[in-house]
Structures are given as structure tokens and as C-alpha cells.
Short mmCIF file of C-alpha atoms in Angstrom, two decimals:
data_model
loop_
_atom_site.label_atom_id
_atom_site.label_comp_id
_atom_site.label_asym_id
_atom_site.label_seq_id
_atom_site.Cartn_x
_atom_site.Cartn_y
_atom_site.Cartn_z
CA UNK A 285 -0.16 -0.05 0.01
CA UNK A 286 1.46 3.37 -1.06
CA UNK A 287 1.98 5.27 2.26
CA UNK A 288 1.38 8.73 0.99
CA UNK A 289 -1.26 8.01 -1.49
CA UNK A 290 -3.38 11.06 -2.35
CA UNK A 291 -1.26 13.32 -0.03
CA UNK A 292 0.16 16.61 -1.32
CA UNK A 293 3.96 16.83 -1.62
CA UNK A 294 5.35 18.08 1.63
CA UNK A 295 7.26 16.93 4.84
CA UNK A 296 7.02 13.24 5.59
CA UNK A 297 4.18 12.22 7.76
CA UNK A 298 4.92 11.91 11.34
CA UNK A 299 4.74 8.23 12.71
CA UNK A 300 1.68 8.72 14.76
CA UNK A 301 -0.26 10.29 11.79
CA UNK A 302 1.07 7.44 9.44
CA UNK A 303 -0.36 4.74 11.91
CA UNK A 304 -3.83 6.48 11.99
CA UNK A 305 -3.89 6.99 8.15
CA UNK A 306 -2.72 3.32 7.81
CA UNK A 307 -5.36 2.00 10.32
CA UNK A 308 -8.20 4.01 8.65
CA UNK A 309 -7.19 2.41 5.09
CA UNK A 310 -7.18 -1.16 6.63
CA UNK A 311 -10.39 -0.66 8.65
CA UNK A 312 -12.30 0.50 5.65
CA UNK A 313 -10.78 -2.29 3.48
CA UNK A 314 -11.38 -5.23 5.96
CA UNK A 315 -13.56 -3.84 8.97
CA UNK A 316 -11.94 -2.79 12.19
CA UNK A 317 -13.01 -5.94 14.04
CA UNK A 318 -10.63 -8.05 11.72
CA UNK A 319 -7.67 -5.90 11.76
CA UNK A 320 -5.03 -6.29 14.62
CA UNK A 321 -2.32 -3.84 15.73
CA UNK A 322 0.26 -6.07 13.93
CA UNK A 323 -1.41 -5.85 10.56
CA UNK A 324 -1.26 -1.97 11.10
CA UNK A 325 2.31 -1.86 12.14
CA UNK A 326 3.18 -4.13 9.08
CA UNK A 327 1.29 -2.03 6.52
CA UNK A 328 2.70 1.11 8.09
CA UNK A 329 6.22 -0.33 7.69
CA UNK A 330 7.07 0.14 11.34
CA UNK A 331 7.73 -2.40 14.25
CA UNK A 332 5.01 -3.45 16.61
CA UNK A 333 6.93 -1.87 19.33
CA UNK A 334 7.30 1.41 17.63
CA UNK A 335 3.42 1.29 17.21
CA UNK A 336 2.92 0.55 20.83
CA UNK A 337 5.12 3.63 21.75
CA UNK A 338 2.15 5.78 20.17
CA UNK A 339 -0.89 3.50 20.97
CA UNK A 340 -1.29 0.96 23.63
CA UNK A 341 -4.05 -0.98 21.63
CA UNK A 342 -6.37 -0.90 18.64
CA UNK A 343 -9.07 0.95 20.70
CA UNK A 344 -6.71 4.01 20.98
CA UNK A 345 -6.18 4.09 17.36
CA UNK A 346 -10.03 4.11 16.75
CA UNK A 347 -10.53 6.75 19.37
CA UNK A 348 -7.82 8.96 17.43
CA UNK A 349 -9.85 8.36 14.15
CA UNK A 350 -12.99 9.40 16.08
CA UNK A 351 -11.20 12.64 17.01
CA UNK A 352 -10.69 13.28 13.35
CA UNK A 353 -14.32 12.52 12.58
CA UNK A 354 -15.38 14.88 15.26
CA UNK A 355 -13.12 17.57 14.00
CA UNK A 356 -14.11 17.07 10.35
CA UNK A 357 -18.04 17.23 11.20
CA UNK A 358 -17.29 20.28 13.37
CA UNK A 359 -15.80 22.08 10.46
CA UNK A 360 -19.13 21.52 8.52
CA UNK A 361 -21.66 21.83 11.44
CA UNK A 362 -19.77 24.35 13.39
CA UNK A 363 -19.93 26.75 10.35
CA UNK A 364 -23.50 25.74 10.02
CA UNK A 365 -24.34 26.96 13.43
CA UNK A 366 -22.86 30.58 12.71
CA UNK A 367 -23.97 30.57 9.03
CA UNK A 368 -27.09 32.21 7.94
CA UNK A 369 -30.18 29.95 8.34
CA UNK A 370 -30.44 29.85 4.66
CA UNK A 371 -32.01 26.80 2.65
CA UNK A 372 -28.81 26.46 0.49
CA UNK A 373 -26.47 26.75 3.31
CA UNK A 374 -28.68 24.31 5.37
CA UNK A 375 -28.80 21.55 2.66
CA UNK A 376 -25.48 21.78 1.33
CA UNK A 377 -24.19 20.40 4.66
CA UNK A 378 -25.98 17.02 3.83
CA UNK A 379 -24.13 16.97 0.39
CA UNK A 380 -20.77 17.63 1.95
CA UNK A 381 -21.07 14.92 4.70
CA UNK A 382 -21.29 12.29 2.21
CA UNK A 383 -17.46 12.58 1.65
CA UNK A 384 -17.04 12.32 5.35
CA UNK A 385 -19.26 8.92 5.52
CA UNK A 386 -17.32 7.61 2.81
CA UNK A 387 -13.85 8.53 4.20
CA UNK A 388 -14.83 6.99 7.69
CA UNK A 389 -17.13 4.28 6.30
CA UNK A 390 -15.77 1.45 8.52
CA UNK A 391 -16.90 3.65 11.66
CA UNK A 392 -20.45 3.85 10.47
CA UNK A 393 -20.76 0.35 9.40
CA UNK A 394 -19.57 -1.10 12.70
CA UNK A 395 -20.67 1.80 15.08
CA UNK A 396 -22.72 -0.40 17.55
CA UNK A 397 -20.15 -2.97 17.81
CA UNK A 398 -17.16 -0.44 18.22
CA UNK A 399 -19.10 1.45 21.02
CA UNK A 400 -19.89 -2.01 22.69
CA UNK A 401 -16.24 -2.95 22.69
CA UNK A 402 -14.89 0.45 24.25
CA UNK A 403 -16.79 2.19 27.00
CA UNK A 404 -14.33 5.17 26.57
CA UNK A 405 -15.30 5.59 22.92
CA UNK A 406 -19.21 5.18 23.76
CA UNK A 407 -18.86 7.98 26.31
CA UNK A 408 -17.15 10.32 24.06
CA UNK A 409 -19.59 9.31 21.07
CA UNK A 410 -22.44 10.10 23.23
CA UNK A 411 -21.25 13.38 24.63
CA UNK A 412 -20.56 14.46 21.24
CA UNK A 413 -23.90 13.32 19.79
CA UNK A 414 -25.59 15.24 22.46
CA UNK A 415 -23.86 18.56 21.70
CA UNK A 416 -24.34 18.25 17.96
CA UNK A 417 -28.05 17.41 18.44
CA UNK A 418 -28.55 20.33 20.63
CA UNK A 419 -26.78 22.57 18.10
CA UNK A 420 -29.03 21.17 15.26
CA UNK A 421 -32.04 21.73 17.25
CA UNK A 422 -31.27 25.38 17.71
CA UNK A 423 -30.46 25.58 13.93
CA UNK A 424 -33.59 24.12 12.91
CA UNK A 425 -35.48 26.61 15.15
CA UNK A 426 -33.63 29.40 13.45
CA UNK A 427 -34.54 27.84 9.94
CA UNK A 428 -38.13 27.90 11.12
CA UNK A 429 -37.92 31.69 12.08
CA UNK A 430 -36.24 32.48 8.76
CA UNK A 431 -39.09 30.80 6.99
CA UNK A 432 -36.96 27.87 5.40
CA UNK A 433 -38.87 25.22 7.36
CA UNK A 434 -42.46 25.49 7.91
CA UNK A 435 -43.50 26.01 11.68
CA UNK A 436 -44.13 22.94 13.79
CA UNK A 437 -44.20 22.00 17.46
CA UNK A 438 -40.94 21.41 19.26
CA UNK A 439 -41.82 17.64 19.67
CA UNK A 440 -42.31 17.47 15.90
CA UNK A 441 -39.25 19.26 15.17
CA UNK A 442 -37.09 17.00 17.40
CA UNK A 443 -38.96 13.98 16.02
CA UNK A 444 -38.17 14.97 12.36
CA UNK A 445 -34.63 15.83 13.18
CA UNK A 446 -34.11 12.61 14.79
CA UNK A 447 -35.60 10.85 11.65
CA UNK A 448 -33.17 12.67 9.42
CA UNK A 449 -30.30 11.72 11.82
CA UNK A 450 -31.00 8.01 11.69
CA UNK A 451 -31.34 8.18 7.89
CA UNK A 452 -27.88 9.83 7.55
CA UNK A 453 -26.17 7.89 9.95
CA UNK A 454 -27.34 4.51 9.13
CA UNK A 455 -27.58 4.91 5.40
CA UNK A 456 -24.18 2.99 5.04
CA UNK A 457 -25.47 0.20 7.12
CA UNK A 458 -28.56 0.14 5.07
CA UNK A 459 -26.58 -0.06 1.81
CA UNK A 460 -24.78 -2.99 3.43
CA UNK A 461 -27.54 -5.00 4.47
CA UNK A 462 -29.30 -4.73 1.14
CA UNK A 463 -26.12 -6.02 -0.26
CA UNK A 464 -25.24 -2.79 -2.20
CA UNK A 465 -21.66 -1.76 -2.92
CA UNK A 466 -20.49 1.15 -0.48
CA UNK A 467 -19.39 3.63 -3.16
CA UNK A 468 -19.39 7.43 -3.12
CA UNK A 469 -22.21 7.36 -5.70
CA UNK A 470 -24.41 5.02 -3.40
CA UNK A 471 -23.71 7.04 -0.37
CA UNK A 472 -24.62 10.24 -2.39
CA UNK A 473 -28.18 8.78 -2.86
CA UNK A 474 -28.74 9.46 0.84
CA UNK A 475 -29.05 13.27 -0.10
CA UNK A 476 -32.23 12.54 -2.17
CA UNK A 477 -33.71 10.57 0.87
CA UNK A 478 -33.10 13.36 3.21
CA UNK A 479 -34.70 15.76 0.78
CA UNK A 480 -37.89 13.37 0.49
CA UNK A 481 -38.03 13.52 4.42
CA UNK A 482 -37.65 17.39 4.46
CA UNK A 483 -39.83 18.12 1.50
CA UNK A 484 -43.17 18.42 3.18
CA UNK A 485 -41.66 20.57 5.94
CA UNK A 486 -39.83 23.16 3.53
CA UNK A 487 -41.47 26.45 2.52
CA UNK A 488 -42.07 26.52 -1.33
CA UNK A 489 -39.19 28.90 -1.83
CA UNK A 490 -36.78 26.78 0.19
CA UNK A 491 -37.94 23.78 -1.76
CA UNK A 492 -37.18 25.48 -5.06
CA UNK A 493 -33.63 26.33 -3.88
CA UNK A 494 -32.82 23.05 -2.52
CA UNK A 495 -34.43 21.15 -5.50
CA UNK A 496 -31.79 22.95 -7.67
CA UNK A 497 -28.96 21.47 -5.49
CA UNK A 498 -29.91 17.79 -5.93
CA UNK A 499 -27.55 15.73 -7.71
CA UNK B 239 -31.69 -19.16 34.51
CA UNK B 240 -35.24 -20.89 34.59
CA UNK B 241 -35.41 -22.81 31.36
CA UNK B 242 -39.12 -22.52 30.73
CA UNK B 243 -39.59 -18.87 32.17
CA UNK B 244 -42.60 -17.29 30.56
CA UNK B 245 -43.83 -20.52 28.76
CA UNK B 246 -47.17 -22.09 29.31
CA UNK B 247 -47.29 -25.46 30.96
CA UNK B 248 -46.92 -28.05 28.52
CA UNK B 249 -44.65 -30.95 27.21
CA UNK B 250 -40.91 -30.27 27.97
CA UNK B 251 -39.04 -28.42 25.30
CA UNK B 252 -37.10 -30.33 22.82
CA UNK B 253 -33.19 -29.93 23.09
CA UNK B 254 -32.81 -28.03 19.86
CA UNK B 255 -35.50 -25.63 20.93
CA UNK B 256 -34.06 -25.27 24.24
CA UNK B 257 -30.57 -24.35 22.78
CA UNK B 258 -32.23 -21.66 20.56
CA UNK B 259 -34.26 -20.16 23.39
CA UNK B 260 -31.21 -20.16 25.72
CA UNK B 261 -29.02 -18.62 23.02
CA UNK B 262 -31.56 -15.94 22.32
CA UNK B 263 -31.65 -15.06 25.97
CA UNK B 264 -27.90 -14.98 26.26
CA UNK B 265 -27.50 -12.99 23.11
CA UNK B 266 -29.86 -10.40 24.06
CA UNK B 267 -28.36 -9.95 27.50
CA UNK B 268 -24.62 -10.02 26.62
CA UNK B 269 -24.50 -9.53 22.77
CA UNK B 270 -23.92 -12.46 20.29
CA UNK B 271 -20.30 -11.49 19.69
CA UNK B 272 -19.48 -12.21 23.41
CA UNK B 273 -21.27 -15.55 23.83
CA UNK B 274 -19.74 -18.86 23.12
CA UNK B 275 -21.29 -22.20 22.36
CA UNK B 276 -19.95 -23.37 25.71
CA UNK B 277 -21.90 -20.65 27.55
CA UNK B 278 -25.01 -21.62 25.76
CA UNK B 279 -24.62 -25.35 26.51
CA UNK B 280 -23.85 -24.45 30.10
CA UNK B 281 -26.91 -22.32 30.48
CA UNK B 282 -29.03 -24.87 28.76
CA UNK B 283 -28.06 -27.61 31.23
CA UNK B 284 -26.40 -29.85 28.47
CA UNK B 285 -23.01 -30.99 27.42
CA UNK B 286 -21.06 -29.21 24.53
CA UNK B 287 -21.18 -32.39 22.77
CA UNK B 288 -24.96 -32.50 22.87
CA UNK B 289 -25.12 -28.96 21.58
CA UNK B 290 -22.83 -29.68 18.64
CA UNK B 291 -25.17 -32.59 17.90
CA UNK B 292 -27.71 -30.07 17.05
CA UNK B 293 -25.59 -27.11 15.95
CA UNK B 294 -22.15 -27.16 14.49
CA UNK B 295 -21.31 -23.71 15.54
CA UNK B 296 -22.95 -20.34 16.90
CA UNK B 297 -23.57 -19.19 13.27
CA UNK B 298 -25.97 -22.10 12.93
CA UNK B 299 -27.67 -21.02 16.01
CA UNK B 300 -27.92 -17.39 14.79
CA UNK B 301 -29.34 -18.77 11.53
CA UNK B 302 -32.03 -20.71 13.37
CA UNK B 303 -33.06 -17.57 15.38
CA UNK B 304 -33.14 -15.71 11.90
CA UNK B 305 -35.57 -18.39 10.67
CA UNK B 306 -37.87 -17.50 13.81
CA UNK B 307 -37.67 -13.84 12.97
CA UNK B 308 -38.63 -14.33 9.41
CA UNK B 309 -41.54 -16.58 10.41
CA UNK B 310 -42.71 -14.04 13.07
CA UNK B 311 -42.36 -10.98 10.66
CA UNK B 312 -44.18 -13.20 7.94
CA UNK B 313 -47.15 -13.67 10.41
CA UNK B 314 -47.45 -9.94 10.58
CA UNK B 315 -46.63 -8.90 7.02
CA UNK B 316 -47.84 -11.82 5.30
CA UNK B 317 -51.21 -11.29 6.70
CA UNK B 318 -50.84 -7.46 5.72
CA UNK B 319 -50.27 -8.48 2.27
CA UNK B 320 -53.60 -10.24 1.88
CA UNK B 321 -55.39 -7.73 4.26
CA UNK B 322 -57.55 -4.88 3.28
CA UNK B 323 -55.35 -1.62 2.49
CA UNK B 324 -56.92 0.19 5.29
CA UNK B 325 -55.36 2.79 7.49
CA UNK B 326 -55.80 1.03 10.70
CA UNK B 327 -54.45 -2.42 9.44
CA UNK B 328 -51.60 -0.75 7.81
CA UNK B 329 -50.40 1.22 10.79
CA UNK B 330 -51.26 -1.63 13.44
CA UNK B 331 -48.29 -3.58 11.91
CA UNK B 332 -45.76 -0.93 13.10
CA UNK B 333 -47.05 -1.07 16.67
CA UNK B 334 -46.98 -5.16 16.58
CA UNK B 335 -43.46 -5.14 15.12
CA UNK B 336 -42.13 -3.42 18.39
CA UNK B 337 -42.65 -6.59 20.25
CA UNK B 338 -40.41 -8.53 17.63
CA UNK B 339 -37.72 -5.87 17.75
CA UNK B 340 -37.55 -6.37 21.55
CA UNK B 341 -37.78 -10.08 21.45
CA UNK B 342 -34.73 -10.28 18.81
CA UNK B 343 -33.02 -7.11 19.91
CA UNK B 344 -29.65 -8.52 19.63
CA UNK B 345 -30.09 -9.39 16.11
CA UNK B 346 -30.99 -5.70 15.18
CA UNK B 347 -28.19 -4.15 17.45
CA UNK B 348 -25.50 -6.26 15.87
CA UNK B 349 -26.89 -6.76 12.37
CA UNK B 350 -24.16 -5.52 9.99
CA UNK B 351 -21.54 -7.26 12.21
CA UNK B 352 -23.48 -10.62 12.19
CA UNK B 353 -23.86 -10.68 8.46
CA UNK B 354 -20.25 -9.72 8.07
CA UNK B 355 -19.30 -12.70 10.02
CA UNK B 356 -21.55 -15.17 8.19
CA UNK B 357 -21.96 -14.97 4.29
CA UNK B 358 -24.72 -17.80 4.48
CA UNK B 359 -26.80 -15.52 6.94
CA UNK B 360 -26.09 -12.47 4.72
CA UNK B 361 -27.41 -14.25 1.70
CA UNK B 362 -30.59 -15.25 3.40
CA UNK B 363 -31.25 -11.99 4.98
CA UNK B 364 -30.58 -9.95 1.61
CA UNK B 365 -33.17 -12.50 -0.21
CA UNK B 366 -35.70 -12.16 2.58
CA UNK B 367 -35.24 -8.31 2.32
CA UNK B 368 -35.85 -8.18 -1.17
CA UNK B 369 -38.95 -10.25 -0.97
CA UNK B 370 -40.37 -8.10 1.76
CA UNK B 371 -39.60 -4.86 0.24
CA UNK B 372 -41.23 -5.93 -3.03
CA UNK B 373 -44.44 -6.93 -0.99
CA UNK B 374 -44.55 -3.77 0.93
CA UNK B 375 -44.08 -1.81 -2.27
CA UNK B 376 -47.15 -3.48 -3.72
CA UNK B 377 -48.93 -2.93 -0.52
CA UNK B 378 -48.18 0.85 -0.68
CA UNK B 379 -49.46 0.90 -4.28
CA UNK B 380 -52.71 -0.59 -3.01
CA UNK B 381 -52.90 2.02 -0.23
CA UNK B 382 -52.55 4.76 -2.66
CA UNK B 383 -55.34 3.16 -4.92
CA UNK B 384 -57.53 2.99 -1.62
CA UNK B 385 -56.88 6.64 -0.78
CA UNK B 386 -55.01 5.89 2.55
CA UNK B 387 -51.82 7.30 1.20
CA UNK B 388 -51.62 10.30 -1.09
CA UNK B 389 -50.67 9.75 -4.58
CA UNK B 390 -46.93 9.90 -5.50
CA UNK B 391 -44.51 8.83 -8.21
CA UNK B 392 -43.04 5.46 -7.90
CA UNK B 393 -39.58 6.84 -6.97
CA UNK B 394 -41.10 8.84 -4.15
CA UNK B 395 -42.87 5.78 -2.99
CA UNK B 396 -39.74 3.79 -2.96
CA UNK B 397 -37.81 6.56 -1.27
CA UNK B 398 -40.33 6.96 1.54
CA UNK B 399 -40.69 3.36 2.12
CA UNK B 400 -37.01 3.14 2.22
CA UNK B 401 -36.85 5.88 4.79
CA UNK B 402 -39.41 4.15 6.96
CA UNK B 403 -37.58 0.91 6.76
CA UNK B 404 -34.27 2.53 7.98
CA UNK B 405 -35.86 4.21 10.79
CA UNK B 406 -37.65 0.98 11.90
CA UNK B 407 -34.73 -1.41 11.55
CA UNK B 408 -32.14 1.02 13.11
CA UNK B 409 -34.32 2.45 15.88
CA UNK B 410 -32.77 0.10 18.46
CA UNK B 411 -29.26 1.00 17.19
CA UNK B 412 -30.17 4.61 17.44
CA UNK B 413 -31.33 4.16 21.11
CA UNK B 414 -28.06 2.30 21.81
CA UNK B 415 -25.78 4.95 20.25
CA UNK B 416 -27.57 7.69 22.02
CA UNK B 417 -27.07 5.88 25.37
CA UNK B 418 -30.82 4.95 26.07
CA UNK B 419 -31.92 1.86 27.63
CA UNK B 420 -33.25 -0.77 25.32
CA UNK B 421 -36.87 -1.14 26.88
CA UNK B 422 -40.04 -2.10 25.30
CA UNK B 423 -41.30 1.58 26.20
CA UNK B 424 -38.37 3.17 24.20
CA UNK B 425 -38.68 0.92 21.35
CA UNK B 426 -42.30 1.84 21.24
CA UNK B 427 -41.44 5.46 20.63
CA UNK B 428 -40.45 4.36 16.95
CA UNK B 429 -44.22 4.32 16.31
CA UNK B 430 -44.38 8.05 16.73
CA UNK B 431 -41.51 8.58 14.50
CA UNK B 432 -42.86 6.34 11.72
CA UNK B 433 -46.11 8.25 12.21
CA UNK B 434 -44.30 11.64 11.78
CA UNK B 435 -42.64 10.38 8.64
CA UNK B 436 -45.90 9.28 7.14
CA UNK B 437 -48.10 12.02 8.20
CA UNK B 438 -47.53 14.24 5.26
CA UNK B 439 -48.36 11.47 2.82
CA UNK B 440 -51.67 10.35 4.65
CA UNK B 441 -55.07 11.31 3.46
CA UNK B 442 -56.85 13.37 6.23
CA UNK B 443 -59.35 10.50 6.96
CA UNK B 444 -56.39 8.03 7.38
CA UNK B 445 -54.55 10.47 9.48
CA UNK B 446 -57.35 10.79 11.99
CA UNK B 447 -57.80 7.06 12.09
CA UNK B 448 -54.07 6.42 12.61
CA UNK B 449 -53.78 9.33 15.25
CA UNK B 450 -56.26 7.49 17.27
CA UNK B 451 -53.92 4.38 17.43
CA UNK B 452 -51.08 6.27 18.80
CA UNK B 453 -49.91 5.20 22.18
#
């Protein structure tokens, strides 16, 4: 496996980063459950001892990847929070997240199993989910006030937000259990399903703007 | 563990059935990944050799449980297929499936991992999913013709059906990753989320009938 595939020319990767990048590629290829730290060390071209200097076990590597997932999603959603509650800004996030779901696909495919195997990861995941859910709930409120989403009770808002969340986060697993290939194109189909879910709740103007964004 | 807990008085269970019942209870309690055939034999009060006479490995036991899941869902959905396309009949199925999701909760929580570990199970799961999806698609068509669901294009119908399917099948995993207890009450909340999803697509008469069914 080429170690710097797809990276810009620049200074060589630090060993810690190389371990994380190599592990991510292997997890995506074979599933995290089947990959050992020895596989990762071998693929990264380092000794098991060198790997253990940076990470005591596979769980610590998965947690390091989860930190990257949070950082990447924060870049999208953190911006969304401060951004104008406008239809195009709102919906573009769903399109952009598809890249992240593909980049970290092993994590979403094995989510429940990974959280079940590592209580520390589960605690961090739950804390992050709660923060992001609260932020999104506030943002949906702003979208209603801005006339992008039609008015609804708080209970309905939370229910619809939850439904969208489930479809986004489990779309990859849905592809997997229906025997579809996990490709960027198939992941991109989730955008149309999120649109279908949102459509009855969009103002006519927002609907027209979002429809123009659909792939 | 009492071997016949919750069963009606009657002839003693056959060994094969006792193994399946015991495995189901252990899988639900600890997760299938963590339970070995030795644990199952011990809890069933039989020797490992006796267990191997009936099942060569854990995968075969999981497949036997999957056969029960199919049979139980067929009882609900198979009836639905021949039943009148009426709002109450249609929506009652979502309420009744909650019992099955609870009874077989380990299966839904570990679905992707279980299918990834057993290609035979995956093949059977996919074949069953395709049959059931086709049946449901036909049934949704009948619901449109009967005026329960509002008219929509075939593409929208399939999209909405898929969205409902994802919310149903991954509701338990959603509870798990948001750190909720997997109880019958929490599983029952999925019914309200399915209703929220369906609501914009229901005729006013169907909406009124279904609203009266909500817990």
C-alpha cells in the first residue's frame, strides 16, 4: 500500500499520523474487528514496538480516528451553526457530509459493535452526539424563524430531526444489509432520501432552492 | 436461568428448541459476539457435545434464530399483504413489530457485524429483505389506490418506504448509540417517529384513524 497516496507533496508524515492513516485504510478495507495492531504496524512499515510507543491498543487508534471524525464534522456543522439559516447553506451540509461518511465508512458500518467494545469511545460518542443534536435543534429553530422550514411544535421538530439523523447515520449500514456496494455514488443517494424527508416541511421558496442543488 | 420462564405449562421443550431459546436469551443479555457455544450449553444444562449434535457452531444457532424472526415477521406482514389496504390495518403492523424488535433485539443491534461474519446468513437476509420490500411496495401501491396514502411517483414511494424501513430497522441501534436503555417503552417510541414520517403522505381520513391508534 502506498503510504502517502493522495497526499500533497510536503514533509514526511509523523509516525503517529502514519499509523492513523494506515489503520483507517485497513479498517475501511477489512472492517475494524478483523484488523490487529500487528497488521497495522506491518502495513505502516514500522515495528509493533514502535506502534505501541504511540498507541497501547487498537481501541486507542479507533479513538484517534474518532477525534478526526469530530473535527471534520465540526468544520461542517460548526460553520453551519454560525452561518445564515438559509436553505442552500442548510442543505449543502447534507451533500458535503457524504464525503465524510465515505472517508470514515468502517466507523458507521460497525458503529454499535465498536461502541460496545470500548466504553471510553462510547462515552465520547454520546457526549458529542448530545452537543451536536442540541446545536442542530437550535439551528432548525432558526430555520423555522427564517421561513426555510414550516412552523412545527418542538416535539415534531425533534422527531423530524431524529428521523433525518437516523437516515444519515445508518444509510451506509442500510446499503450494506441490502447488499449494495459502499461507493461514493451510493452514499450520495442519501441526499435524495433526506430531501424526501424534508420536502413536506420546506417552504415553497426553500423547496425550489434545494431542488436545484440535488445531484 | 429458569429454562421454561414465561412458557405455558406443556410438554418439555425439545433440546434443539431449548438451545435456541437459551441462546436468544444470552445473546440479548450479553451480545452475540461475546457469547460462545460453551456458554450456551452450560446455560441450557446440556453438554457441549450434545449442543454440537444439534448445531455445528454459533453461526448455525444465529441462523435458526433468524428463521424464527422471518416466521414471526411473515405472520405480521404476510397477513398484511392479503389484508385490506386500510389505514388501521396498515399502521397496526408498526405497533406490533415493536414486540418482535424487542424479542430479537440482539439481532438488530449487531446486524451488520453478524452479516459480515456469516456469508450464508447475509445471503438469506438479503433474499428475505428483497421479497419483503417488493411485497411492501405493492402494498403501498394498494394503499394509494385505496386513498389511504396520497398519490406519489413510484420513485417517491420507494424513497419513502426506504426511509421508513431504515427508521424501523435501526431504531434500536439509534437508542443504543444515544445511550438510551433498550426497553419495550423506548422501542415503542419508534411508532411516533414512523407516524411523523408518514403524516404528510396520509389522506386526512387516514391521518385521523391512525392518530387514534398512537400510544
